[in-house]
Amino acid sequence: LAMMLRAAGIEVALAERATIADAPAVAERLGYPLVAKAIVPGLVHKSAVGCVILDLDSSAAVADAVRTLEQRTSAIGSELQGILLQRQIAGGIEMMAGVTSDATFGPLLTCGLGGTMADLLMDVAFRLHPVSDLDADEMVRTLRSSPMLDGYRGAPAGDRGAMNLLMTRLSALVEAIPELVELDLNPVKLLAPGNGAIVVDGRMLLRPAH
């Protein structure tokens, strides 16, 4: 997924899969701070069951995190198959973006407020593919959370232009990969104006080619 997104001009946080044994060594290669995510088959909402650990700043902290993830996955009756170590992106506004498929209308582009609040607030906009620059800007501006991107009540602003560009590049990705049925990028860290947007997590569903 990360390779495909980067090929489409979409920035993705640096990450590497590691075994339980080699996680500390992989962490040293990636640099800090890091996030450790449990790799468990079928587990989608990892943060909800404590299977995401933030602010790791040393190989010793990573080793401790691995032991914690082993305990937490065992507690939910699952087996830890590995660790995804990812560079932690400081700050930014958490957004989401993606693609879904409608049986009547075809591919739909989505964007909205992301992170842990996404399911609670359901602040999402939809547009039919293809999405132009103007469509993307309108999508983002129709969100209830849109004022956050302008620095609501003194809070840090987000790179509105980067969010618009992300949506048009997702539309181009749909055009290039007709097998793409579903794409969920959440969270997307929207950095300060001029600093871009970085995908932190995502999942993808492809239909078999006919």
PDB file of N, CA and C in Angstrom, residues 22-84:
ATOM      1  N   ASP A  22      13.756  -8.989  16.287  1.00  0.00           N
ATOM      2  CA  ASP A  22      14.632  -7.962  15.690  1.00  0.00           C
ATOM      3  C   ASP A  22      14.065  -6.550  15.770  1.00  0.00           C
ATOM      4  N   ALA A  23      12.942  -6.336  16.475  1.00  0.00           N
ATOM      5  CA  ALA A  23      12.332  -5.006  16.561  1.00  0.00           C
ATOM      6  C   ALA A  23      13.294  -3.933  17.081  1.00  0.00           C
ATOM      7  N   PRO A  24      14.070  -4.179  18.160  1.00  0.00           N
ATOM      8  CA  PRO A  24      14.992  -3.132  18.624  1.00  0.00           C
ATOM      9  C   PRO A  24      16.032  -2.722  17.575  1.00  0.00           C
ATOM     10  N   ALA A  25      16.541  -3.701  16.819  1.00  0.00           N
ATOM     11  CA  ALA A  25      17.542  -3.390  15.791  1.00  0.00           C
ATOM     12  C   ALA A  25      16.910  -2.607  14.644  1.00  0.00           C
ATOM     13  N   VAL A  26      15.706  -2.962  14.254  1.00  0.00           N
ATOM     14  CA  VAL A  26      15.003  -2.231  13.200  1.00  0.00           C
ATOM     15  C   VAL A  26      14.734  -0.798  13.650  1.00  0.00           C
ATOM     16  N   ALA A  27      14.389  -0.642  14.925  1.00  0.00           N
ATOM     17  CA  ALA A  27      14.129   0.694  15.471  1.00  0.00           C
ATOM     18  C   ALA A  27      15.362   1.585  15.358  1.00  0.00           C
ATOM     19  N   GLU A  28      16.530   1.042  15.638  1.00  0.00           N
ATOM     20  CA  GLU A  28      17.766   1.821  15.547  1.00  0.00           C
ATOM     21  C   GLU A  28      18.004   2.288  14.117  1.00  0.00           C
ATOM     22  N   ARG A  29      17.624   1.463  13.163  1.00  0.00           N
ATOM     23  CA  ARG A  29      17.799   1.820  11.750  1.00  0.00           C
ATOM     24  C   ARG A  29      16.820   2.902  11.318  1.00  0.00           C
ATOM     25  N   LEU A  30      15.584   2.851  11.847  1.00  0.00           N
ATOM     26  CA  LEU A  30      14.557   3.821  11.453  1.00  0.00           C
ATOM     27  C   LEU A  30      14.768   5.184  12.093  1.00  0.00           C
ATOM     28  N   GLY A  31      15.255   5.196  13.325  1.00  0.00           N
ATOM     29  CA  GLY A  31      15.380   6.458  14.058  1.00  0.00           C
ATOM     30  C   GLY A  31      14.149   6.724  14.901  1.00  0.00           C
ATOM     31  N   TYR A  32      14.240   7.699  15.774  1.00  0.00           N
ATOM     32  CA  TYR A  32      13.184   7.968  16.759  1.00  0.00           C
ATOM     33  C   TYR A  32      12.623   9.383  16.590  1.00  0.00           C
ATOM     34  N   PRO A  33      11.444   9.641  17.194  1.00  0.00           N
ATOM     35  CA  PRO A  33      10.554   8.744  17.945  1.00  0.00           C
ATOM     36  C   PRO A  33       9.780   7.810  17.027  1.00  0.00           C
ATOM     37  N   LEU A  34       9.314   6.705  17.612  1.00  0.00           N
ATOM     38  CA  LEU A  34       8.621   5.675  16.856  1.00  0.00           C
ATOM     39  C   LEU A  34       7.287   5.315  17.496  1.00  0.00           C
ATOM     40  N   VAL A  35       6.436   4.725  16.668  1.00  0.00           N
ATOM     41  CA  VAL A  35       5.196   4.104  17.109  1.00  0.00           C
ATOM     42  C   VAL A  35       5.318   2.615  16.827  1.00  0.00           C
ATOM     43  N   ALA A  36       4.898   1.781  17.778  1.00  0.00           N
ATOM     44  CA  ALA A  36       4.876   0.332  17.578  1.00  0.00           C
ATOM     45  C   ALA A  36       3.428  -0.125  17.467  1.00  0.00           C
ATOM     46  N   LYS A  37       3.135  -0.874  16.400  1.00  0.00           N
ATOM     47  CA  LYS A  37       1.780  -1.384  16.181  1.00  0.00           C
ATOM     48  C   LYS A  37       1.837  -2.900  16.090  1.00  0.00           C
ATOM     49  N   ALA A  38       0.947  -3.575  16.809  1.00  0.00           N
ATOM     50  CA  ALA A  38       0.886  -5.031  16.767  1.00  0.00           C
ATOM     51  C   ALA A  38       0.380  -5.500  15.410  1.00  0.00           C
ATOM     52  N   ILE A  39       0.997  -6.531  14.875  1.00  0.00           N
ATOM     53  CA  ILE A  39       0.507  -7.172  13.654  1.00  0.00           C
ATOM     54  C   ILE A  39      -0.238  -8.425  14.088  1.00  0.00           C
ATOM     55  N   VAL A  40      -1.561  -8.348  13.978  1.00  0.00           N
ATOM     56  CA  VAL A  40      -2.450  -9.431  14.410  1.00  0.00           C
ATOM     57  C   VAL A  40      -3.497  -9.643  13.316  1.00  0.00           C
ATOM     58  N   PRO A  41      -3.633 -10.834  12.764  1.00  0.00           N
ATOM     59  CA  PRO A  41      -4.615 -11.070  11.706  1.00  0.00           C
ATOM     60  C   PRO A  41      -6.030 -10.698  12.143  1.00  0.00           C
ATOM     61  N   GLY A  42      -6.709  -9.919  11.292  1.00  0.00           N
ATOM     62  CA  GLY A  42      -8.102  -9.576  11.549  1.00  0.00           C
ATOM     63  C   GLY A  42      -8.328  -8.440  12.513  1.00  0.00           C
ATOM     64  N   LEU A  43      -7.266  -7.911  13.120  1.00  0.00           N
ATOM     65  CA  LEU A  43      -7.430  -6.814  14.079  1.00  0.00           C
ATOM     66  C   LEU A  43      -7.301  -5.489  13.349  1.00  0.00           C
ATOM     67  N   VAL A  44      -8.424  -4.759  13.216  1.00  0.00           N
ATOM     68  CA  VAL A  44      -8.435  -3.504  12.468  1.00  0.00           C
ATOM     69  C   VAL A  44      -8.209  -2.315  13.386  1.00  0.00           C
ATOM     70  N   HIS A  45      -9.000  -2.206  14.456  1.00  0.00           N
ATOM     71  CA  HIS A  45      -8.911  -1.056  15.358  1.00  0.00           C
ATOM     72  C   HIS A  45      -7.926  -1.353  16.487  1.00  0.00           C
ATOM     73  N   LYS A  46      -6.637  -1.303  16.154  1.00  0.00           N
ATOM     74  CA  LYS A  46      -5.601  -1.693  17.106  1.00  0.00           C
ATOM     75  C   LYS A  46      -5.566  -0.796  18.345  1.00  0.00           C
ATOM     76  N   SER A  47      -5.759   0.508  18.143  1.00  0.00           N
ATOM     77  CA  SER A  47      -5.651   1.431  19.274  1.00  0.00           C
ATOM     78  C   SER A  47      -6.734   1.177  20.316  1.00  0.00           C
ATOM     79  N   ALA A  48      -7.878   0.650  19.879  1.00  0.00           N
ATOM     80  CA  ALA A  48      -8.995   0.420  20.799  1.00  0.00           C
ATOM     81  C   ALA A  48      -8.682  -0.657  21.831  1.00  0.00           C
ATOM     82  N   VAL A  49      -7.749  -1.552  21.522  1.00  0.00           N
ATOM     83  CA  VAL A  49      -7.389  -2.609  22.467  1.00  0.00           C
ATOM     84  C   VAL A  49      -5.944  -2.477  22.935  1.00  0.00           C
ATOM     85  N   GLY A  50      -5.398  -1.271  22.825  1.00  0.00           N
ATOM     86  CA  GLY A  50      -4.065  -0.999  23.347  1.00  0.00           C
ATOM     87  C   GLY A  50      -2.932  -1.589  22.549  1.00  0.00           C
ATOM     88  N   CYS A  51      -3.154  -1.862  21.271  1.00  0.00           N
ATOM     89  CA  CYS A  51      -2.119  -2.490  20.456  1.00  0.00           C
ATOM     90  C   CYS A  51      -1.340  -1.498  19.602  1.00  0.00           C
ATOM     91  N   VAL A  52      -1.385  -0.229  20.004  1.00  0.00           N
ATOM     92  CA  VAL A  52      -0.549   0.817  19.415  1.00  0.00           C
ATOM     93  C   VAL A  52       0.124   1.557  20.564  1.00  0.00           C
ATOM     94  N   ILE A  53       1.461   1.644  20.523  1.00  0.00           N
ATOM     95  CA  ILE A  53       2.204   2.305  21.591  1.00  0.00           C
ATOM     96  C   ILE A  53       3.043   3.433  20.992  1.00  0.00           C
ATOM     97  N   LEU A  54       2.882   4.629  21.530  1.00  0.00           N
ATOM     98  CA  LEU A  54       3.514   5.841  20.999  1.00  0.00           C
ATOM     99  C   LEU A  54       4.755   6.227  21.791  1.00  0.00           C
ATOM    100  N   ASP A  55       5.463   7.222  21.250  1.00  0.00           N
ATOM    101  CA  ASP A  55       6.542   7.935  21.955  1.00  0.00           C
ATOM    102  C   ASP A  55       7.701   7.032  22.360  1.00  0.00           C
ATOM    103  N   LEU A  56       8.086   6.118  21.483  1.00  0.00           N
ATOM    104  CA  LEU A  56       9.222   5.253  21.769  1.00  0.00           C
ATOM    105  C   LEU A  56      10.497   5.951  21.316  1.00  0.00           C
ATOM    106  N   ASP A  57      11.439   6.141  22.252  1.00  0.00           N
ATOM    107  CA  ASP A  57      12.614   6.964  21.946  1.00  0.00           C
ATOM    108  C   ASP A  57      13.938   6.233  22.088  1.00  0.00           C
ATOM    109  N   SER A  58      13.919   4.897  22.243  1.00  0.00           N
ATOM    110  CA  SER A  58      15.156   4.123  22.365  1.00  0.00           C
ATOM    111  C   SER A  58      14.859   2.659  22.055  1.00  0.00           C
ATOM    112  N   SER A  59      15.926   1.888  21.811  1.00  0.00           N
ATOM    113  CA  SER A  59      15.735   0.463  21.546  1.00  0.00           C
ATOM    114  C   SER A  59      15.196  -0.249  22.780  1.00  0.00           C
ATOM    115  N   ALA A  60      15.581   0.224  23.974  1.00  0.00           N
ATOM    116  CA  ALA A  60      15.066  -0.367  25.212  1.00  0.00           C
ATOM    117  C   ALA A  60      13.560  -0.125  25.330  1.00  0.00           C
ATOM    118  N   ALA A  61      13.115   1.081  24.953  1.00  0.00           N
ATOM    119  CA  ALA A  61      11.682   1.383  24.995  1.00  0.00           C
ATOM    120  C   ALA A  61      10.924   0.516  23.998  1.00  0.00           C
ATOM    121  N   VAL A  62      11.529   0.254  22.848  1.00  0.00           N
ATOM    122  CA  VAL A  62      10.902  -0.608  21.849  1.00  0.00           C
ATOM    123  C   VAL A  62      10.787  -2.033  22.373  1.00  0.00           C
ATOM    124  N   ALA A  63      11.840  -2.532  23.019  1.00  0.00           N
ATOM    125  CA  ALA A  63      11.808  -3.882  23.584  1.00  0.00           C
ATOM    126  C   ALA A  63      10.706  -3.997  24.634  1.00  0.00           C
ATOM    127  N   ASP A  64      10.568  -2.983  25.471  1.00  0.00           N
ATOM    128  CA  ASP A  64       9.498  -2.974  26.473  1.00  0.00           C
ATOM    129  C   ASP A  64       8.125  -2.966  25.799  1.00  0.00           C
ATOM    130  N   ALA A  65       7.997  -2.183  24.721  1.00  0.00           N
ATOM    131  CA  ALA A  65       6.726  -2.099  24.000  1.00  0.00           C
ATOM    132  C   ALA A  65       6.350  -3.444  23.388  1.00  0.00           C
ATOM    133  N   VAL A  66       7.340  -4.165  22.867  1.00  0.00           N
ATOM    134  CA  VAL A  66       7.081  -5.480  22.281  1.00  0.00           C
ATOM    135  C   VAL A  66       6.522  -6.424  23.338  1.00  0.00           C
ATOM    136  N   ARG A  67       7.114  -6.418  24.534  1.00  0.00           N
ATOM    137  CA  ARG A  67       6.624  -7.279  25.623  1.00  0.00           C
ATOM    138  C   ARG A  67       5.186  -6.902  26.003  1.00  0.00           C
ATOM    139  N   THR A  68       4.921  -5.606  26.036  1.00  0.00           N
ATOM    140  CA  THR A  68       3.567  -5.140  26.355  1.00  0.00           C
ATOM    141  C   THR A  68       2.574  -5.578  25.299  1.00  0.00           C
ATOM    142  N   LEU A  69       2.962  -5.479  24.026  1.00  0.00           N
ATOM    143  CA  LEU A  69       2.065  -5.882  22.942  1.00  0.00           C
ATOM    144  C   LEU A  69       1.812  -7.390  22.965  1.00  0.00           C
ATOM    145  N   GLU A  70       2.814  -8.166  23.325  1.00  0.00           N
ATOM    146  CA  GLU A  70       2.616  -9.610  23.460  1.00  0.00           C
ATOM    147  C   GLU A  70       1.564  -9.906  24.521  1.00  0.00           C
ATOM    148  N   GLN A  71       1.654  -9.197  25.654  1.00  0.00           N
ATOM    149  CA  GLN A  71       0.696  -9.404  26.739  1.00  0.00           C
ATOM    150  C   GLN A  71      -0.713  -8.983  26.325  1.00  0.00           C
ATOM    151  N   ARG A  72      -0.827  -7.850  25.646  1.00  0.00           N
ATOM    152  CA  ARG A  72      -2.149  -7.335  25.278  1.00  0.00           C
ATOM    153  C   ARG A  72      -2.817  -8.176  24.206  1.00  0.00           C
ATOM    154  N   THR A  73      -2.058  -8.659  23.242  1.00  0.00           N
ATOM    155  CA  THR A  73      -2.663  -9.512  22.213  1.00  0.00           C
ATOM    156  C   THR A  73      -3.066 -10.862  22.806  1.00  0.00           C
ATOM    157  N   SER A  74      -2.270 -11.367  23.725  1.00  0.00           N
ATOM    158  CA  SER A  74      -2.623 -12.615  24.395  1.00  0.00           C
ATOM    159  C   SER A  74      -3.915 -12.458  25.189  1.00  0.00           C
ATOM    160  N   ALA A  75      -4.091 -11.275  25.812  1.00  0.00           N
ATOM    161  CA  ALA A  75      -5.271 -11.014  26.639  1.00  0.00           C
ATOM    162  C   ALA A  75      -6.566 -11.021  25.823  1.00  0.00           C
ATOM    163  N   ILE A  76      -6.468 -10.726  24.523  1.00  0.00           N
ATOM    164  CA  ILE A  76      -7.670 -10.735  23.680  1.00  0.00           C
ATOM    165  C   ILE A  76      -7.767 -12.023  22.856  1.00  0.00           C
ATOM    166  N   GLY A  77      -6.936 -13.007  23.226  1.00  0.00           N
ATOM    167  CA  GLY A  77      -7.006 -14.314  22.582  1.00  0.00           C
ATOM    168  C   GLY A  77      -6.374 -14.369  21.211  1.00  0.00           C
ATOM    169  N   SER A  78      -5.433 -13.462  20.931  1.00  0.00           N
ATOM    170  CA  SER A  78      -4.773 -13.426  19.627  1.00  0.00           C
ATOM    171  C   SER A  78      -3.275 -13.675  19.788  1.00  0.00           C
ATOM    172  N   GLU A  79      -2.620 -13.863  18.659  1.00  0.00           N
ATOM    173  CA  GLU A  79      -1.184 -14.108  18.664  1.00  0.00           C
ATOM    174  C   GLU A  79      -0.467 -12.977  17.930  1.00  0.00           C
ATOM    175  N   LEU A  80       0.553 -12.432  18.567  1.00  0.00           N
ATOM    176  CA  LEU A  80       1.345 -11.366  17.956  1.00  0.00           C
ATOM    177  C   LEU A  80       2.252 -11.969  16.889  1.00  0.00           C
ATOM    178  N   GLN A  81       2.032 -11.569  15.625  1.00  0.00           N
ATOM    179  CA  GLN A  81       2.804 -12.138  14.523  1.00  0.00           C
ATOM    180  C   GLN A  81       3.977 -11.268  14.106  1.00  0.00           C
ATOM    181  N   GLY A  82       4.044 -10.082  14.635  1.00  0.00           N
ATOM    182  CA  GLY A  82       5.132  -9.179  14.296  1.00  0.00           C
ATOM    183  C   GLY A  82       4.808  -7.784  14.787  1.00  0.00           C
ATOM    184  N   ILE A  83       5.709  -6.861  14.504  1.00  0.00           N
ATOM    185  CA  ILE A  83       5.569  -5.470  14.936  1.00  0.00           C
ATOM    186  C   ILE A  83       5.760  -4.566  13.733  1.00  0.00           C
ATOM    187  N   LEU A  84       4.876  -3.592  13.566  1.00  0.00           N
ATOM    188  CA  LEU A  84       5.103  -2.541  12.580  1.00  0.00           C
ATOM    189  C   LEU A  84       5.663  -1.332  13.319  1.00  0.00           C
TER     190      LEU A  84
END
